[in-house]
């Protein structure tokens, strides 16, 4: 009987624990490029924005990473932005890329999904 109780306790803890979310992290750099894609992608959703970040302005200093503003229906973990939000985020990121603006992105460390963006003066 004790074995059955122990087994049930372990199974219940596994059932209610769910999958562990990866820790979010902050990356800092300069927007090198921004791309808006309307096409559906299983991981990124129905339309998404991709932002590439470099260590220095003007695409210098090496790549920090490439991150996404997810669209609706995305399988990746992260906030899913509406089309109007994605278009505004794309426009702001495009402007930051052409002006060499510094950016801080709060991202999902595994999927690269962007939760929060802060642009700042150099």
XYZ file of C-alpha atoms in Angstrom:
122
model
C 0.000 0.000 0.000
C 2.869 2.364 0.793
C 4.375 1.719 -2.638
C 1.121 2.605 -4.311
C 0.847 5.825 -2.257
C 4.416 6.777 -3.094
C 3.822 6.034 -6.783
C 0.645 8.158 -6.764
C 2.436 11.024 -5.016
C 5.260 10.986 -7.570
C 2.845 10.817 -10.498
C 0.707 13.647 -9.124
C 3.760 15.868 -8.570
C 4.868 15.214 -12.153
C 1.365 15.907 -13.455
C 0.988 19.224 -11.641
C 4.578 20.389 -12.088
C 4.186 20.771 -15.866
C 7.098 21.654 -18.077
C 9.744 23.929 -16.644
C 10.059 27.275 -18.405
C 13.534 28.424 -19.315
C 14.754 31.490 -17.501
C 14.404 34.786 -19.320
C 17.480 36.949 -19.759
C 18.426 40.437 -20.940
C 20.616 41.122 -23.968
C 22.083 44.500 -24.847
C 23.451 45.773 -28.132
C 22.518 47.657 -31.284
C 19.831 46.743 -33.795
C 21.558 45.728 -37.016
C 18.489 44.656 -38.956
C 14.760 44.110 -38.608
C 12.555 41.940 -40.803
C 8.774 41.556 -40.844
C 7.404 38.256 -42.151
C 3.671 37.744 -42.667
C 4.003 34.073 -43.489
C 2.966 31.565 -40.854
C 5.739 29.767 -38.962
C 4.963 27.023 -36.434
C 7.510 28.334 -33.911
C 7.036 32.087 -34.435
C 3.325 32.296 -35.254
C 1.178 33.954 -37.896
C 3.484 36.800 -38.891
C 6.507 37.769 -36.818
C 9.323 40.294 -36.577
C 12.963 39.217 -36.454
C 15.559 41.569 -34.951
C 19.289 40.970 -35.225
C 21.409 42.596 -32.510
C 25.145 43.349 -32.755
C 27.702 44.507 -30.178
C 28.328 47.807 -31.968
C 26.285 50.305 -34.000
C 26.120 49.917 -37.775
C 26.303 46.087 -37.618
C 29.812 46.137 -36.107
C 31.324 44.219 -33.214
C 29.848 40.810 -33.927
C 26.399 39.282 -33.586
C 24.823 39.185 -30.115
C 21.835 37.206 -31.404
C 18.669 37.085 -33.453
C 15.329 37.398 -31.656
C 11.627 37.425 -32.539
C 8.463 39.285 -31.671
C 6.052 36.348 -31.921
C 2.759 36.373 -33.778
C -0.471 34.719 -32.715
C -0.460 30.920 -32.637
C 3.289 30.617 -32.014
C 4.482 27.320 -30.525
C 7.550 28.975 -28.947
C 7.278 30.310 -25.408
C 6.792 34.061 -25.179
C 4.291 36.876 -25.522
C 2.300 36.802 -28.767
C 1.857 40.254 -30.295
C -1.084 41.370 -32.439
C -0.459 42.363 -36.056
C -0.750 46.072 -35.214
C 1.770 45.670 -32.382
C 4.184 43.723 -34.607
C 4.030 46.379 -37.323
C 4.786 49.124 -34.773
C 7.617 47.060 -33.249
C 9.051 46.462 -36.730
C 8.929 50.166 -37.580
C 10.650 51.109 -34.315
C 13.324 48.419 -34.754
C 13.933 49.517 -38.374
C 14.401 53.104 -37.223
C 16.771 51.950 -34.463
C 18.816 50.011 -37.027
C 19.233 53.021 -39.314
C 20.077 55.373 -36.408
C 22.420 53.064 -34.498
C 20.251 53.078 -31.370
C 21.179 50.961 -28.353
C 18.604 48.341 -27.320
C 17.950 46.155 -24.289
C 15.800 43.103 -24.950
C 14.273 40.939 -22.238
C 14.056 37.580 -24.005
C 13.184 33.946 -23.538
C 16.640 32.407 -23.370
C 15.729 29.290 -25.363
C 13.353 30.414 -28.106
C 14.650 33.954 -28.566
C 11.163 35.409 -28.126
C 11.154 39.048 -27.017
C 9.090 39.978 -23.955
C 10.179 43.597 -23.480
C 12.201 46.145 -25.463
C 13.948 49.298 -24.269
C 15.652 51.697 -26.683
C 18.104 54.208 -25.225
C 20.455 56.989 -26.259
C 23.990 55.856 -26.955
